[in-house]
PDB file of C-alpha atoms in Angstrom:
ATOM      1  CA  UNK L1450      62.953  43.784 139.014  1.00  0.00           C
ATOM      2  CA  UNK L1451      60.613  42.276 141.838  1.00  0.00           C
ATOM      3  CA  UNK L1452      57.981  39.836 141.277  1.00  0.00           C
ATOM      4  CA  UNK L1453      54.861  40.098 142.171  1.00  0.00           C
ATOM      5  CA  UNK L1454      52.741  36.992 144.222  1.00  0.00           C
ATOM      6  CA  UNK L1455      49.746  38.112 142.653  1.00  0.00           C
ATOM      7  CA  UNK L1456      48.284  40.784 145.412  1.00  0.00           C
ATOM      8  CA  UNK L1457      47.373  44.243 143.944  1.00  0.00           C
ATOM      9  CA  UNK L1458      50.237  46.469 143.954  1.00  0.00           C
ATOM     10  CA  UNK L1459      47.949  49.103 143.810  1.00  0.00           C
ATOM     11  CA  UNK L1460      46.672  50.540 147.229  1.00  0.00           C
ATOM     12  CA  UNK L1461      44.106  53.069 148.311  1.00  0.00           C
ATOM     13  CA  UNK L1462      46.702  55.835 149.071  1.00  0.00           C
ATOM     14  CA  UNK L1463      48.108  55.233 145.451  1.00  0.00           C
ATOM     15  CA  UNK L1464      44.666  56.002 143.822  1.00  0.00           C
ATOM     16  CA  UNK L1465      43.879  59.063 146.791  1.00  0.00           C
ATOM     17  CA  UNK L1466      47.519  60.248 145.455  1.00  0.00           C
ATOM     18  CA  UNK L1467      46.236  60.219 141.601  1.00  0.00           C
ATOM     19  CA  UNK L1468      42.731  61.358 142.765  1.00  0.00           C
ATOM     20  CA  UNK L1469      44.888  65.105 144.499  1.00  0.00           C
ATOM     21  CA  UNK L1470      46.647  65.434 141.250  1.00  0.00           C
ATOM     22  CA  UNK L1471      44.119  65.211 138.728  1.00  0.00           C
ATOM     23  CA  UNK L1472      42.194  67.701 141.160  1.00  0.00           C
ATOM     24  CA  UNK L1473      45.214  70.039 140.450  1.00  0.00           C
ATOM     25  CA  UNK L1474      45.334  70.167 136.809  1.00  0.00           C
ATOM     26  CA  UNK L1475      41.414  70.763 136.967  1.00  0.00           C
ATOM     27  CA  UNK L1476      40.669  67.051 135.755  1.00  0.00           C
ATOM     28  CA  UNK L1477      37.521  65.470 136.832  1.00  0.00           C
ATOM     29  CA  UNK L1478      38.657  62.870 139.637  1.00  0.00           C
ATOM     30  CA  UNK L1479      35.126  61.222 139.324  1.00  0.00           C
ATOM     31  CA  UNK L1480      36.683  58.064 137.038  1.00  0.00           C
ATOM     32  CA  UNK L1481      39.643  57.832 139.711  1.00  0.00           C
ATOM     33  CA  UNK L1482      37.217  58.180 142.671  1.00  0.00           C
ATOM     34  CA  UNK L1483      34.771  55.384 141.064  1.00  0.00           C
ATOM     35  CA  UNK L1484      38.196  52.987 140.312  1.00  0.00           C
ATOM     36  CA  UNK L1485      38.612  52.870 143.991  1.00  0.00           C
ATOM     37  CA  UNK L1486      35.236  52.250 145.030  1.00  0.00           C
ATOM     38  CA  UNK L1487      34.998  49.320 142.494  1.00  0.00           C
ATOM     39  CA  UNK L1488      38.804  47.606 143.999  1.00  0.00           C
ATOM     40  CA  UNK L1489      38.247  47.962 147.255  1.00  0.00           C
ATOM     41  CA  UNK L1490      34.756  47.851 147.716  1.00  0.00           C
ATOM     42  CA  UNK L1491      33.055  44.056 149.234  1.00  0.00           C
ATOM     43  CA  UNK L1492      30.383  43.001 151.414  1.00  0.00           C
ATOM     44  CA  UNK L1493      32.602  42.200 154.377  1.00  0.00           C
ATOM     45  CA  UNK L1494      33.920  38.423 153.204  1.00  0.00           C
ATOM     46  CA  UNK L1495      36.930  39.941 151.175  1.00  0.00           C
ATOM     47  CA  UNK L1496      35.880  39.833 147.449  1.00  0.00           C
ATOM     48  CA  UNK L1497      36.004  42.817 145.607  1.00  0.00           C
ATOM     49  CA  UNK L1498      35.387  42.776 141.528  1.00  0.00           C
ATOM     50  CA  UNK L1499      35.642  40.516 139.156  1.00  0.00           C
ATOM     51  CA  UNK L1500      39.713  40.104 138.353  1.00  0.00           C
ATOM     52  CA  UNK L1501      38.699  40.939 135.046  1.00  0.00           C
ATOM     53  CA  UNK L1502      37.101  43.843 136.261  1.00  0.00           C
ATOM     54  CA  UNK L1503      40.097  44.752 138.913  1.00  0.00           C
ATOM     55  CA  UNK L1504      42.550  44.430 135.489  1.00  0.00           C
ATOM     56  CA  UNK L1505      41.293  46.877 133.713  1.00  0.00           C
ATOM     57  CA  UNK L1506      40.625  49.230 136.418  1.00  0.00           C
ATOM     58  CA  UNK L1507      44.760  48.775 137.190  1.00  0.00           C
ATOM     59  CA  UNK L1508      45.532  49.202 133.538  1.00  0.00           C
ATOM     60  CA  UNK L1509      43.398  52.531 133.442  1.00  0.00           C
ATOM     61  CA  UNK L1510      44.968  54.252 136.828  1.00  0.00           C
ATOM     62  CA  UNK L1511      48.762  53.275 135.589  1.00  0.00           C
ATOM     63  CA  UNK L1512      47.439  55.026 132.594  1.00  0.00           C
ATOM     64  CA  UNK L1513      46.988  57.931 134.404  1.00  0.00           C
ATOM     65  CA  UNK L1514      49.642  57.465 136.640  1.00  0.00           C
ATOM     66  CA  UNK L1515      52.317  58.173 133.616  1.00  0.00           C
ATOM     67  CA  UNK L1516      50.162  60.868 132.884  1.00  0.00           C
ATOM     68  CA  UNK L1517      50.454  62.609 136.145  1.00  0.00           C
ATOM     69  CA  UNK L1518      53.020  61.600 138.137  1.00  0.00           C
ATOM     70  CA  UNK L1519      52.641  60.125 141.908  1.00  0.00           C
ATOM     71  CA  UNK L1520      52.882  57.087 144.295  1.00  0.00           C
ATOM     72  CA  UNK L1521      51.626  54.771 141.441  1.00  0.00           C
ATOM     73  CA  UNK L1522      54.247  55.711 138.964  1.00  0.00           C
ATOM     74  CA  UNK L1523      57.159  55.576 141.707  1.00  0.00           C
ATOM     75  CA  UNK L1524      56.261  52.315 141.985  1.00  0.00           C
ATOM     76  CA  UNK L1525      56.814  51.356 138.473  1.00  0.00           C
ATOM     77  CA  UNK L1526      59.544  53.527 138.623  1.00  0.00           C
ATOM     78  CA  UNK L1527      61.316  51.391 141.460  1.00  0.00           C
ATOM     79  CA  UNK L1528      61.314  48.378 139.673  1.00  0.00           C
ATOM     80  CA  UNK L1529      63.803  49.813 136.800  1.00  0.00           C
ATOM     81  CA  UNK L1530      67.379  50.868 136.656  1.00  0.00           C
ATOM     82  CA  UNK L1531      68.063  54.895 136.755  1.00  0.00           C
ATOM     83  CA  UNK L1532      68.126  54.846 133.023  1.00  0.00           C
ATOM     84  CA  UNK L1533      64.990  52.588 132.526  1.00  0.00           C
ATOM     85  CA  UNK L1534      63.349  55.325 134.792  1.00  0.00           C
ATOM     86  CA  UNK L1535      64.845  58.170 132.754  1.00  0.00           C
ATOM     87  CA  UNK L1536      63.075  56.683 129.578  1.00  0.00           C
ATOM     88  CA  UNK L1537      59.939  56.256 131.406  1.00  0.00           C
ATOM     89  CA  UNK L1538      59.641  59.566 132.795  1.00  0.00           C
ATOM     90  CA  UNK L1539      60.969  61.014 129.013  1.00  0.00           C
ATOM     91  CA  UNK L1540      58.234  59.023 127.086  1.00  0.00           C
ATOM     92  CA  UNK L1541      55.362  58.910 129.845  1.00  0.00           C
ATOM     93  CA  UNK L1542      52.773  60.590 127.814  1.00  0.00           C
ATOM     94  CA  UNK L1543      53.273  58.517 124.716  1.00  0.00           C
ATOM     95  CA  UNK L1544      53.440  55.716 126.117  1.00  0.00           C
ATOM     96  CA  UNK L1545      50.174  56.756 127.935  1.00  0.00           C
ATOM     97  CA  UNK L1546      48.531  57.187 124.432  1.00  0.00           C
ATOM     98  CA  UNK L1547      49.913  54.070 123.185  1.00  0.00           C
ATOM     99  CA  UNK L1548      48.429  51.770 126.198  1.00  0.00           C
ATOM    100  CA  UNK L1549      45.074  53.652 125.379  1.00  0.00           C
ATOM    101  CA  UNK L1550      44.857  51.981 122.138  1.00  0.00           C
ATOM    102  CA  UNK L1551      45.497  48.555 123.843  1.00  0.00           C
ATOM    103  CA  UNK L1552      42.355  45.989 124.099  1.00  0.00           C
ATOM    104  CA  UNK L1553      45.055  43.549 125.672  1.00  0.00           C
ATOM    105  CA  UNK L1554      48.085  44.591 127.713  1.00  0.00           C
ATOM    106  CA  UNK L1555      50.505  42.140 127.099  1.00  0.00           C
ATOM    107  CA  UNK L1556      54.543  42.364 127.306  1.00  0.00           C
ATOM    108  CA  UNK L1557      55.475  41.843 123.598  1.00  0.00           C
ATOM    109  CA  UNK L1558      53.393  44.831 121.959  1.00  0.00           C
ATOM    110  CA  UNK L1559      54.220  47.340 124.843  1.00  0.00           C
ATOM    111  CA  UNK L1560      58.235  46.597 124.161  1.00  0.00           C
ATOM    112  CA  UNK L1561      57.232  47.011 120.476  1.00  0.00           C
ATOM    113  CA  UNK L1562      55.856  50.597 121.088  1.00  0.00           C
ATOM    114  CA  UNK L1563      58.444  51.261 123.569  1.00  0.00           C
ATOM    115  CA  UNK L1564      61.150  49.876 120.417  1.00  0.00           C
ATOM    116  CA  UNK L1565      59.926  52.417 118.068  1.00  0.00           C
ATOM    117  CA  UNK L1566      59.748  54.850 120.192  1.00  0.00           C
ATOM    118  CA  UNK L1567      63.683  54.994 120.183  1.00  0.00           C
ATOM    119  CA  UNK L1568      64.324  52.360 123.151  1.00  0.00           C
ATOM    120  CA  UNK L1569      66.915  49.243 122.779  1.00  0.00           C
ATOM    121  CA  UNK L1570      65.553  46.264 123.021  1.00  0.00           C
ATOM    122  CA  UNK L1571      67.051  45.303 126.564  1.00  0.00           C
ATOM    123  CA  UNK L1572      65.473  48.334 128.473  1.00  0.00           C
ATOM    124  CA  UNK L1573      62.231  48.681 126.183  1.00  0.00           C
ATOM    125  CA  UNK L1574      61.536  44.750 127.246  1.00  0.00           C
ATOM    126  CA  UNK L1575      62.202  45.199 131.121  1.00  0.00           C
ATOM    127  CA  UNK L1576      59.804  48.632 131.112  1.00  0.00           C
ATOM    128  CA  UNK L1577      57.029  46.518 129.269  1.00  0.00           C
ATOM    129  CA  UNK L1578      57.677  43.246 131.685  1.00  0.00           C
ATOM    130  CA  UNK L1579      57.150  45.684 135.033  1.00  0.00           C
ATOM    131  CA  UNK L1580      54.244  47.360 133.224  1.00  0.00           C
ATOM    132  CA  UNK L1581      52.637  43.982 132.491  1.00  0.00           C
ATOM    133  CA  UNK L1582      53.510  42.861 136.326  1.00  0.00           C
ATOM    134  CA  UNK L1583      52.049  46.086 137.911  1.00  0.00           C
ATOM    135  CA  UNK L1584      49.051  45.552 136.271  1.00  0.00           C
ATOM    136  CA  UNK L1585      48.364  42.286 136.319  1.00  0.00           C
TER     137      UNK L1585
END
């Protein structure tokens, strides 16, 4: 898994990418398209929201990512091993559902969900880990 230095791992083309296919299942992209005016937006010196702010906005588009697919969830995607992936991509939308519930993304509750969702331990703690990182 890579660690991140603290940037965003999230870029404009990521949220575009969500923004085209929410468009196609006839989703309103207005949440999306207001997400990446709030990240990248500033007054020319470089500051953009609140990290607060920026957090949750990342924690709501990875939400979408696993529920549509795209740049954003390839990136999560590269950070696990083909089976790791294979579990993502098999419980996407629960796991969706289950980070909707969440007033606090943290690493231990995420593996928990992932844990009773059938997982072992070792791949349901490295998929919560690079969940934690990407949005963090």
């Amino acid at each position: 898994m890579t660690i991140s230095t603290g940037e965003s791992l999230i870029t404009a083309a990521d949220i575009d990418d969500l923004i085209t296919r929410v468009r196609q299942t006839a989703g309103d992209p207005g949440p999306l398209e207001s997400a990446k005016a709030t990240l990248f937006s500033g007054d020319g010196d470089g500051t953009g929201p609140d990290p607060e702010t920026a957090r949750l906005i990342r924690q709501r588009l990875l939400v979408t990512a696993l529920r549509h697919g795209g740049a954003l969830l390839a990136k999560l995607l590269s950070r696990l091993s083909p089976r790791e992936t294979a579990m993502v991509r098999r419980y996407a939308h629960r796991l969706a559902n289950f980070l909707d519930t969440l007033e606090v993304w943290a690493a231990q509750p995420v593996m928990l969900a992932l844990m009773r969702f059938g997982l072992p331990y070792g791949e349901a703690e490295t998929i919560a880990v690079a969940v934690t990182l990407l949005v963090g």
